[in-house]
């Protein structure tokens, strides 16, 4: 069971955000807002701007125009954000155990929490193995466990169930539910995943960097949009 | 913040210890350079003493660039740097941690190379060795700070292999000069003559370190 986060009225406001790479439009006039304890899902085909959207929200990429504003949270201006992108962000020369220890040390959280998550998502047996020797699925599990180990207020996840088998995906979805109930805001992106859409409070359908449609319930008929 | 700095530095040191490609490579090249130069110079000890400090420190500057570039490249592979960027409350800890890790590695390399030079040149090590240890430390900090400032600014640029030496060699030339002159003065037994060079090295370390601490959060290239 994940520990409850202190309620800080954390809120994200994204206003008129655009991101251009040269003449290529990755995001265009994006608007949305979200609060603690919500699950926001961005869906769209490859190249629709999902990963850029996540990096802008996480503060890893500056928007060309518009603003990303955080209010509330444990510290002014920037909440504790954990990001798991397409790449795992792991060091081949370190073990999962060492990654979890480092994450907990930097976040000043209990390192045993990350180890418990690693066990729950089926990667406890590889805690002492160098990450360079792990499969893509195991690396994804370790990256997710590390994200939880840092006790984040916001989880930003790119295709979080990618490379996971059914058991791993089920364990991760269960963790998402606990994190949301604990007050964590989760923002994820995936091409189209019914399992994620089923738990999303808000779904943004991205096409060519634009939000084609935003719905606030899994049953609002977003299937009508062709997202590849 | 100090705890974060130490944790980040130990991460780099641990990775390097498990796969010591860059430190071992730089050390081997430096040792071979010293031995070959000694053989080429023949039995003229005075001539050797004149060129050995410069040669040793040139090898250490080369090591600073190659080891520093590798540390930065490891962080940027697999998007690990993005995780670090979001993990620390004060992002200057990433900069300081990198300097601490690189300093430890360069200090090790420089003590090994300078110790080898002392043996090769048949110098009485007792008075010199004591002063070479702090000299190597201060010069390693100055080199590490200069390298980390530039590698973090250049970031993942596709031309970094070309850009880094071009940007770093002029920047590190005063450090190379000061360290070589201080070492030469110590080898000659004139400790007093080495003191101004110690001061110059300390000033360079403070300048590069201060510049990095002031600019890192805005200057570090993420995209």
Short mmCIF file of C-alpha atoms in Angstrom, two decimals:
data_model
loop_
_atom_site.label_atom_id
_atom_site.label_comp_id
_atom_site.label_asym_id
_atom_site.label_seq_id
_atom_site.Cartn_x
_atom_site.Cartn_y
_atom_site.Cartn_z
CA UNK A 1 0.00 0.00 0.00
CA UNK A 2 1.44 3.38 -0.99
CA UNK A 3 1.62 6.09 1.64
CA UNK A 4 -0.87 8.96 1.44
CA UNK A 5 0.58 12.24 0.24
CA UNK A 6 -0.20 15.37 2.24
CA UNK A 7 -3.11 17.17 0.51
CA UNK A 8 -1.65 20.36 -0.91
CA UNK A 9 -4.30 21.29 -3.50
CA UNK A 10 -1.81 20.58 -6.24
CA UNK A 11 -3.10 21.79 -9.61
CA UNK A 12 -1.68 21.89 -13.12
CA UNK A 13 -2.75 24.52 -15.64
CA UNK A 14 -1.57 24.22 -19.23
CA UNK A 15 -2.50 27.28 -21.25
CA UNK A 16 -2.05 27.76 -25.02
CA UNK A 17 1.09 25.63 -25.06
CA UNK A 18 2.79 25.16 -28.41
CA UNK A 19 6.08 23.44 -29.14
CA UNK A 20 7.92 23.71 -32.44
CA UNK A 21 11.08 21.89 -33.48
CA UNK A 22 12.32 24.06 -36.31
CA UNK A 23 9.31 24.24 -38.62
CA UNK A 24 7.76 21.05 -37.28
CA UNK A 25 4.77 21.57 -35.02
CA UNK A 26 4.90 19.05 -32.18
CA UNK A 27 2.19 20.68 -30.05
CA UNK A 28 -0.24 23.43 -30.96
CA UNK A 29 -2.33 25.57 -28.60
CA UNK A 30 -2.75 22.91 -25.96
CA UNK A 31 -5.07 23.70 -23.05
CA UNK A 32 -6.00 21.52 -20.12
CA UNK A 33 -5.93 21.37 -16.35
CA UNK A 34 -5.68 18.62 -13.77
CA UNK A 35 -5.55 18.23 -10.00
CA UNK A 36 -4.09 15.88 -7.41
CA UNK A 37 -5.61 12.42 -7.32
CA UNK A 38 -6.49 12.37 -11.03
CA UNK A 39 -5.39 10.22 -13.94
CA UNK A 40 -4.98 12.09 -17.21
CA UNK A 41 -4.37 10.06 -20.36
CA UNK A 42 -3.19 11.39 -23.71
CA UNK A 43 -3.87 9.07 -26.61
CA UNK A 44 -2.85 9.39 -30.22
CA UNK A 45 -0.99 7.79 -33.08
CA UNK A 46 2.80 7.72 -33.35
CA UNK A 47 4.11 11.23 -33.96
CA UNK A 48 0.97 12.91 -32.61
CA UNK A 49 2.99 14.77 -29.94
CA UNK A 50 2.31 12.59 -26.90
CA UNK A 51 5.92 12.31 -25.74
CA UNK A 52 6.57 16.01 -26.30
CA UNK A 53 3.39 16.78 -24.35
CA UNK A 54 4.69 14.72 -21.41
CA UNK A 55 8.17 16.29 -21.50
CA UNK A 56 6.69 19.79 -21.57
CA UNK A 57 4.41 19.01 -18.63
CA UNK A 58 7.33 17.47 -16.69
CA UNK A 59 9.51 20.53 -17.34
CA UNK A 60 12.05 18.61 -19.40
CA UNK A 61 11.32 20.66 -22.50
CA UNK A 62 10.38 24.33 -22.60
CA UNK A 63 7.29 25.24 -24.61
CA UNK A 64 7.83 27.55 -27.56
CA UNK A 65 4.73 29.48 -26.51
CA UNK A 66 2.20 29.30 -23.71
CA UNK A 67 2.66 28.36 -20.07
CA UNK A 68 2.69 25.36 -17.77
CA UNK A 69 1.80 26.42 -14.24
CA UNK A 70 1.81 24.38 -11.04
CA UNK A 71 0.05 25.63 -7.95
CA UNK A 72 -0.07 24.02 -4.53
CA UNK A 73 2.31 21.13 -4.03
CA UNK A 74 4.96 20.56 -1.39
CA UNK A 75 7.25 23.27 -2.76
CA UNK A 76 6.41 26.46 -4.64
CA UNK A 77 6.63 26.33 -8.42
CA UNK A 78 7.70 22.75 -8.90
CA UNK A 79 6.13 19.67 -7.34
CA UNK A 80 8.01 16.37 -6.99
CA UNK A 81 7.70 14.91 -10.47
CA UNK A 82 8.85 11.45 -11.56
CA UNK A 83 9.08 10.82 -15.30
CA UNK A 84 9.33 7.48 -17.07
CA UNK A 85 9.79 8.04 -20.78
CA UNK A 86 10.23 5.72 -23.72
CA UNK A 87 13.76 5.12 -22.49
CA UNK A 88 14.08 3.60 -19.05
CA UNK A 89 16.57 6.19 -17.79
CA UNK A 90 18.57 3.45 -16.07
CA UNK A 91 22.34 3.17 -15.80
CA UNK A 92 23.59 -0.12 -17.23
CA UNK A 93 26.36 -0.17 -14.62
CA UNK A 94 24.03 -0.02 -11.61
CA UNK A 95 21.63 -2.59 -10.19
CA UNK A 96 17.90 -1.96 -9.62
CA UNK A 97 18.61 -1.94 -5.87
CA UNK A 98 21.19 0.83 -6.32
CA UNK A 99 18.80 2.82 -8.50
CA UNK A 100 16.11 2.60 -5.83
CA UNK A 101 18.56 3.60 -3.09
CA UNK A 102 19.70 6.62 -5.09
CA UNK A 103 16.13 7.68 -5.87
CA UNK A 104 15.09 7.37 -2.23
CA UNK A 105 18.20 9.20 -1.06
CA UNK A 106 17.59 12.14 -3.41
CA UNK A 107 13.89 12.29 -2.53
CA UNK A 108 14.48 11.73 1.20
CA UNK A 109 12.00 8.85 1.23
CA UNK A 110 12.09 5.37 2.74
CA UNK A 111 14.15 3.12 0.43
CA UNK A 112 12.13 0.08 1.49
CA UNK A 113 9.07 1.54 -0.26
CA UNK A 114 10.74 1.21 -3.66
CA UNK A 115 11.87 -2.32 -2.91
CA UNK A 116 8.32 -3.30 -1.95
CA UNK A 117 7.05 -1.89 -5.27
CA UNK A 118 9.78 -3.77 -7.14
CA UNK A 119 8.58 -7.00 -5.50
CA UNK A 120 4.93 -6.27 -6.26
CA UNK A 121 5.53 -5.76 -9.96
CA UNK A 122 7.52 -8.94 -10.25
CA UNK A 123 11.07 -7.64 -10.47
CA UNK A 124 12.30 -8.38 -6.96
CA UNK A 125 14.38 -11.30 -8.18
CA UNK A 126 16.59 -9.03 -10.31
CA UNK A 127 17.26 -6.40 -7.64
CA UNK A 128 20.95 -7.28 -7.56
CA UNK A 129 21.48 -7.76 -11.31
CA UNK A 130 23.20 -5.10 -13.38
CA UNK A 131 20.55 -3.19 -15.38
CA UNK A 132 22.59 -3.67 -18.55
CA UNK A 133 21.65 -7.35 -18.39
CA UNK A 134 17.89 -6.88 -17.97
CA UNK A 135 15.21 -7.38 -20.63
CA UNK A 136 13.10 -4.45 -21.88
CA UNK A 137 10.17 -5.57 -19.72
CA UNK A 138 12.29 -5.79 -16.58
CA UNK A 139 13.86 -2.40 -17.28
CA UNK A 140 10.38 -0.91 -17.58
CA UNK A 141 9.41 -2.45 -14.22
CA UNK A 142 12.55 -1.14 -12.54
CA UNK A 143 11.99 2.34 -14.01
CA UNK A 144 8.42 2.36 -12.69
CA UNK A 145 9.52 1.11 -9.25
CA UNK A 146 12.14 3.86 -9.12
CA UNK A 147 9.50 6.44 -10.01
CA UNK A 148 7.34 5.25 -7.10
CA UNK A 149 10.40 5.11 -4.80
CA UNK A 150 10.84 8.84 -5.07
CA UNK A 151 7.41 9.46 -3.49
CA UNK A 152 6.21 11.67 -6.34
CA UNK A 153 3.31 14.09 -6.25
CA UNK A 154 3.11 13.77 -10.03
CA UNK A 155 3.87 10.73 -12.18
CA UNK A 156 4.50 11.44 -15.87
CA UNK A 157 4.53 8.17 -17.82
CA UNK A 158 5.07 7.44 -21.50
CA UNK A 159 3.42 4.15 -22.49
CA UNK A 160 3.60 2.82 -18.92
CA UNK A 161 2.29 -0.63 -19.83
CA UNK A 162 4.57 -1.02 -22.86
CA UNK A 163 6.81 -4.12 -22.78
CA UNK A 164 4.92 -5.51 -19.76
CA UNK A 165 3.21 -8.90 -19.73
CA UNK A 166 -0.37 -9.23 -18.46
CA UNK A 167 0.66 -9.94 -14.86
CA UNK A 168 3.07 -7.00 -14.81
CA UNK A 169 0.48 -4.67 -16.36
CA UNK A 170 -2.13 -5.75 -13.80
CA UNK A 171 0.27 -5.07 -10.92
CA UNK A 172 1.15 -1.66 -12.33
CA UNK A 173 -2.52 -0.74 -12.82
CA UNK A 174 -3.18 -1.71 -9.22
CA UNK A 175 -0.34 0.59 -8.13
CA UNK A 176 -1.78 3.41 -10.22
CA UNK A 177 -5.08 3.04 -8.38
CA UNK A 178 -3.34 3.21 -5.02
CA UNK A 179 -1.24 6.20 -6.09
CA UNK A 180 -4.34 8.10 -7.22
CA UNK A 181 -6.13 7.35 -3.97
CA UNK A 182 -3.01 8.52 -2.12
CA UNK A 183 -3.29 11.88 -3.89
CA UNK A 184 -0.81 11.48 -6.74
CA UNK A 185 -1.58 13.10 -10.11
CA UNK A 186 -0.76 10.69 -12.94
CA UNK A 187 -0.34 11.95 -16.50
CA UNK A 188 0.25 9.19 -19.03
CA UNK A 189 0.37 8.74 -22.77
CA UNK A 190 -0.23 5.69 -24.92
CA UNK A 191 -1.30 5.03 -28.52
CA UNK A 192 -4.62 3.61 -27.32
CA UNK A 193 -5.02 1.30 -24.37
CA UNK A 194 -8.42 0.26 -23.04
CA UNK A 195 -6.94 -0.65 -19.65
CA UNK A 196 -5.62 2.89 -19.16
CA UNK A 197 -8.72 4.53 -20.61
CA UNK A 198 -10.84 2.62 -18.14
CA UNK A 199 -9.18 4.37 -15.18
CA UNK A 200 -8.65 7.80 -16.76
CA UNK A 201 -10.47 10.79 -15.29
CA UNK A 202 -9.64 12.80 -18.39
CA UNK A 203 -8.59 11.61 -21.85
CA UNK A 204 -7.03 13.89 -24.44
CA UNK A 205 -7.01 12.70 -28.02
CA UNK A 206 -3.98 14.18 -29.78
CA UNK A 207 -3.71 14.44 -33.55
CA UNK A 208 -0.72 16.23 -35.08
CA UNK A 209 0.00 18.02 -31.82
CA UNK A 210 -3.54 19.30 -31.38
CA UNK A 211 -6.13 18.14 -28.88
CA UNK A 212 -8.85 16.88 -31.15
CA UNK A 213 -11.13 16.01 -28.30
CA UNK A 214 -11.07 15.93 -24.53
CA UNK A 215 -13.42 13.75 -22.51
CA UNK A 216 -13.77 13.36 -18.79
CA UNK A 217 -15.23 9.89 -18.64
CA UNK A 218 -14.16 6.56 -20.15
CA UNK A 219 -17.65 6.10 -21.56
CA UNK A 220 -17.82 9.38 -23.49
CA UNK A 221 -17.21 7.78 -26.84
CA UNK A 222 -13.58 8.68 -27.55
CA UNK A 223 -13.47 5.47 -29.61
CA UNK A 224 -15.11 7.53 -32.33
CA UNK A 225 -11.78 9.27 -32.94
CA UNK A 226 -9.31 7.46 -35.11
CA UNK A 227 -6.08 7.56 -33.12
CA UNK A 228 -4.34 4.76 -34.93
CA UNK B 1 22.37 19.42 -0.65
CA UNK B 2 25.74 17.96 0.40
CA UNK B 3 24.17 14.53 0.87
CA UNK B 4 22.72 14.71 -2.66
CA UNK B 5 26.10 15.77 -4.07
CA UNK B 6 27.86 12.83 -2.39
CA UNK B 7 25.18 10.35 -3.52
CA UNK B 8 25.41 11.55 -7.13
CA UNK B 9 29.22 11.46 -7.07
CA UNK B 10 29.25 7.94 -5.67
CA UNK B 11 26.89 6.88 -8.46
CA UNK B 12 29.45 8.00 -11.06
CA UNK B 13 32.39 6.48 -9.18
CA UNK B 14 30.55 3.15 -8.81
CA UNK B 15 29.75 3.02 -12.53
CA UNK B 16 33.36 3.83 -13.43
CA UNK B 17 34.75 1.23 -11.03
CA UNK B 18 32.61 -1.47 -12.65
CA UNK B 19 33.72 -0.55 -16.14
CA UNK B 20 36.89 1.53 -15.81
CA UNK B 21 37.33 2.06 -19.54
CA UNK B 22 38.07 5.78 -19.54
CA UNK B 23 40.19 6.03 -16.36
CA UNK B 24 42.22 2.92 -17.26
CA UNK B 25 42.66 4.14 -20.83
CA UNK B 26 43.82 7.60 -19.79
CA UNK B 27 46.15 6.15 -17.14
CA UNK B 28 47.71 3.68 -19.56
CA UNK B 29 48.26 6.35 -22.21
CA UNK B 30 49.83 8.71 -19.68
CA UNK B 31 52.15 6.05 -18.26
CA UNK B 32 53.23 4.89 -21.71
CA UNK B 33 53.87 8.51 -22.71
CA UNK B 34 56.08 9.10 -19.67
CA UNK B 35 58.08 5.89 -20.13
CA UNK B 36 58.55 6.36 -23.88
CA UNK B 37 59.58 10.00 -23.39
CA UNK B 38 62.06 8.88 -20.73
CA UNK B 39 63.55 6.34 -23.12
CA UNK B 40 63.67 8.85 -25.98
CA UNK B 41 65.34 11.53 -23.87
CA UNK B 42 68.10 9.16 -22.81
CA UNK B 43 70.14 9.57 -19.65
CA UNK B 44 69.92 13.40 -19.60
CA UNK B 45 68.07 13.76 -16.27
CA UNK B 46 68.02 17.57 -16.34
CA UNK B 47 66.26 17.56 -19.70
CA UNK B 48 63.78 14.97 -18.47
CA UNK B 49 63.01 16.99 -15.36
CA UNK B 50 62.26 19.98 -17.56
CA UNK B 51 59.74 18.22 -19.79
CA UNK B 52 58.23 15.56 -17.51
CA UNK B 53 55.86 17.84 -15.53
CA UNK B 54 54.36 19.29 -18.71
CA UNK B 55 54.04 15.86 -20.27
CA UNK B 56 52.39 14.41 -17.15
CA UNK B 57 49.89 17.27 -16.89
CA UNK B 58 49.13 17.16 -20.61
CA UNK B 59 48.16 13.51 -20.09
CA UNK B 60 46.00 14.52 -17.12
CA UNK B 61 44.25 17.23 -19.16
CA UNK B 62 43.57 14.63 -21.85
CA UNK B 63 42.20 12.34 -19.13
CA UNK B 64 39.98 15.15 -17.83
CA UNK B 65 38.42 15.62 -21.27
CA UNK B 66 37.92 11.92 -22.05
CA UNK B 67 36.72 10.87 -18.58
CA UNK B 68 34.51 13.95 -18.24
CA UNK B 69 33.00 13.39 -21.68
CA UNK B 70 32.24 9.75 -20.81
CA UNK B 71 30.61 10.63 -17.48
CA UNK B 72 28.34 13.10 -19.26
CA UNK B 73 27.62 10.65 -22.12
CA UNK B 74 26.58 7.92 -19.65
CA UNK B 75 24.13 10.36 -18.05
CA UNK B 76 22.66 11.29 -21.43
CA UNK B 77 22.31 7.72 -22.69
CA UNK B 78 18.87 6.17 -22.19
CA UNK B 79 17.55 9.54 -20.99
CA UNK B 80 19.00 9.02 -17.49
CA UNK B 81 19.76 12.73 -17.24
CA UNK B 82 16.04 13.58 -17.41
CA UNK B 83 15.48 11.41 -14.34
CA UNK B 84 18.32 13.12 -12.48
CA UNK B 85 17.04 16.54 -13.50
CA UNK B 86 13.67 15.87 -11.87
CA UNK B 87 15.06 13.97 -8.86
CA UNK B 88 16.96 16.72 -7.11
CA UNK B 89 15.43 19.71 -5.40
CA UNK B 90 18.52 21.85 -6.06
CA UNK B 91 19.86 21.08 -9.54
CA UNK B 92 23.26 22.51 -8.70
CA UNK B 93 23.75 19.22 -6.83
CA UNK B 94 24.07 17.47 -10.21
CA UNK B 95 26.84 19.88 -11.21
CA UNK B 96 28.66 19.62 -7.89
CA UNK B 97 28.29 15.82 -7.81
CA UNK B 98 29.82 15.55 -11.25
CA UNK B 99 32.75 17.74 -10.22
CA UNK B 100 33.29 15.65 -7.09
CA UNK B 101 33.28 12.37 -9.05
CA UNK B 102 35.57 13.67 -11.79
CA UNK B 103 37.91 15.21 -9.22
CA UNK B 104 38.28 11.86 -7.44
CA UNK B 105 39.09 10.13 -10.71
CA UNK B 106 41.52 12.81 -11.89
CA UNK B 107 43.20 12.94 -8.49
CA UNK B 108 43.81 9.20 -8.70
CA UNK B 109 45.16 9.47 -12.24
CA UNK B 110 47.37 12.47 -11.47
CA UNK B 111 48.89 10.90 -8.34
CA UNK B 112 49.68 7.74 -10.30
CA UNK B 113 51.26 9.68 -13.17
CA UNK B 114 53.14 12.15 -10.99
CA UNK B 115 54.35 9.31 -8.76
CA UNK B 116 55.61 7.47 -11.81
CA UNK B 117 57.39 10.61 -13.00
CA UNK B 118 59.08 11.02 -9.60
CA UNK B 119 60.34 7.43 -9.77
CA UNK B 120 61.44 7.72 -13.42
CA UNK B 121 63.33 10.92 -12.74
CA UNK B 122 65.00 9.43 -9.68
CA UNK B 123 63.82 12.29 -7.47
CA UNK B 124 64.00 12.02 -3.67
CA UNK B 125 60.25 11.72 -3.07
CA UNK B 126 60.03 12.65 0.59
CA UNK B 127 59.82 16.46 0.42
CA UNK B 128 58.12 16.56 -2.96
CA UNK B 129 55.44 13.95 -2.43
CA UNK B 130 53.76 15.82 0.41
CA UNK B 131 53.28 18.90 -1.76
CA UNK B 132 52.30 16.97 -4.89
CA UNK B 133 49.24 15.51 -3.16
CA UNK B 134 47.48 18.87 -2.52
CA UNK B 135 48.74 20.22 -5.85
CA UNK B 136 47.15 17.28 -7.68
CA UNK B 137 43.92 17.79 -5.73
CA UNK B 138 43.60 21.52 -6.47
CA UNK B 139 44.50 21.04 -10.13
CA UNK B 140 42.02 18.15 -10.40
CA UNK B 141 39.23 20.34 -9.00
CA UNK B 142 40.08 23.12 -11.48
CA UNK B 143 40.16 20.70 -14.41
CA UNK B 144 36.97 18.92 -13.33
CA UNK B 145 35.06 22.17 -12.86
CA UNK B 146 36.12 23.48 -16.29
CA UNK B 147 35.23 20.21 -18.02
CA UNK B 148 31.83 19.89 -16.32
CA UNK B 149 30.88 23.50 -17.14
CA UNK B 150 31.56 22.88 -20.83
CA UNK B 151 30.17 19.32 -21.15
CA UNK B 152 26.91 20.32 -19.46
CA UNK B 153 26.53 23.29 -21.81
CA UNK B 154 27.38 21.34 -24.98
CA UNK B 155 25.01 18.59 -23.85
CA UNK B 156 24.01 15.93 -26.32
CA UNK B 157 25.04 17.98 -29.36
CA UNK B 158 25.87 15.66 -32.24
CA UNK B 159 29.17 17.47 -32.81
CA UNK B 160 30.28 17.13 -29.18
CA UNK B 161 33.31 14.96 -29.97
CA UNK B 162 34.69 17.85 -32.02
CA UNK B 163 33.28 20.66 -29.89
CA UNK B 164 34.59 19.51 -26.52
CA UNK B 165 38.35 19.55 -27.26
CA UNK B 166 38.03 22.77 -29.24
CA UNK B 167 36.19 24.48 -26.38
CA UNK B 168 38.13 22.89 -23.54
CA UNK B 169 41.77 23.07 -24.59
CA UNK B 170 41.98 26.91 -24.58
CA UNK B 171 39.93 27.02 -21.37
CA UNK B 172 42.16 24.53 -19.60
CA UNK B 173 45.48 25.90 -20.94
CA UNK B 174 46.04 28.16 -17.90
CA UNK B 175 45.39 25.19 -15.59
CA UNK B 176 47.86 23.09 -17.57
CA UNK B 177 50.45 25.86 -17.37
CA UNK B 178 49.97 26.49 -13.63
CA UNK B 179 50.03 22.80 -12.70
CA UNK B 180 53.13 22.14 -14.83
CA UNK B 181 54.99 25.13 -13.40
CA UNK B 182 54.06 24.24 -9.82
CA UNK B 183 55.17 20.65 -10.35
CA UNK B 184 58.42 21.80 -11.94
CA UNK B 185 59.11 24.08 -8.99
CA UNK B 186 58.43 21.27 -6.50
CA UNK B 187 60.63 18.83 -8.43
CA UNK B 188 63.40 21.44 -8.40
CA UNK B 189 62.97 21.74 -4.63
CA UNK B 190 61.82 25.37 -4.71
CA UNK B 191 58.56 25.16 -2.84
CA UNK B 192 58.25 28.94 -2.53
CA UNK B 193 58.29 29.31 -6.32
CA UNK B 194 55.32 26.96 -6.58
CA UNK B 195 53.05 28.99 -4.28
CA UNK B 196 51.84 31.56 -6.85
CA UNK B 197 50.92 28.69 -9.17
CA UNK B 198 48.98 27.06 -6.33
CA UNK B 199 47.12 30.35 -5.97
CA UNK B 200 46.35 30.48 -9.69
CA UNK B 201 45.01 26.92 -9.64
CA UNK B 202 42.80 27.69 -6.64
CA UNK B 203 41.48 30.81 -8.42
CA UNK B 204 40.67 28.77 -11.53
CA UNK B 205 38.88 26.14 -9.46
CA UNK B 206 36.85 28.86 -7.74
CA UNK B 207 36.11 30.63 -11.04
CA UNK B 208 34.93 27.53 -12.93
CA UNK B 209 33.07 26.15 -9.91
CA UNK B 210 31.38 29.48 -9.15
CA UNK B 211 30.47 30.03 -12.79
CA UNK B 212 28.93 26.58 -12.99
CA UNK B 213 26.95 26.96 -9.77
CA UNK B 214 25.55 30.27 -10.99
CA UNK B 215 24.62 29.14 -14.48
CA UNK B 216 24.03 25.38 -14.33
CA UNK B 217 20.25 25.32 -14.03
CA UNK B 218 19.85 27.60 -17.04
CA UNK B 219 22.91 26.49 -19.00
CA UNK B 220 22.61 22.71 -18.79
CA UNK B 221 21.43 21.48 -22.17
CA UNK B 222 18.45 19.15 -21.80
CA UNK B 223 17.02 18.99 -25.31
#
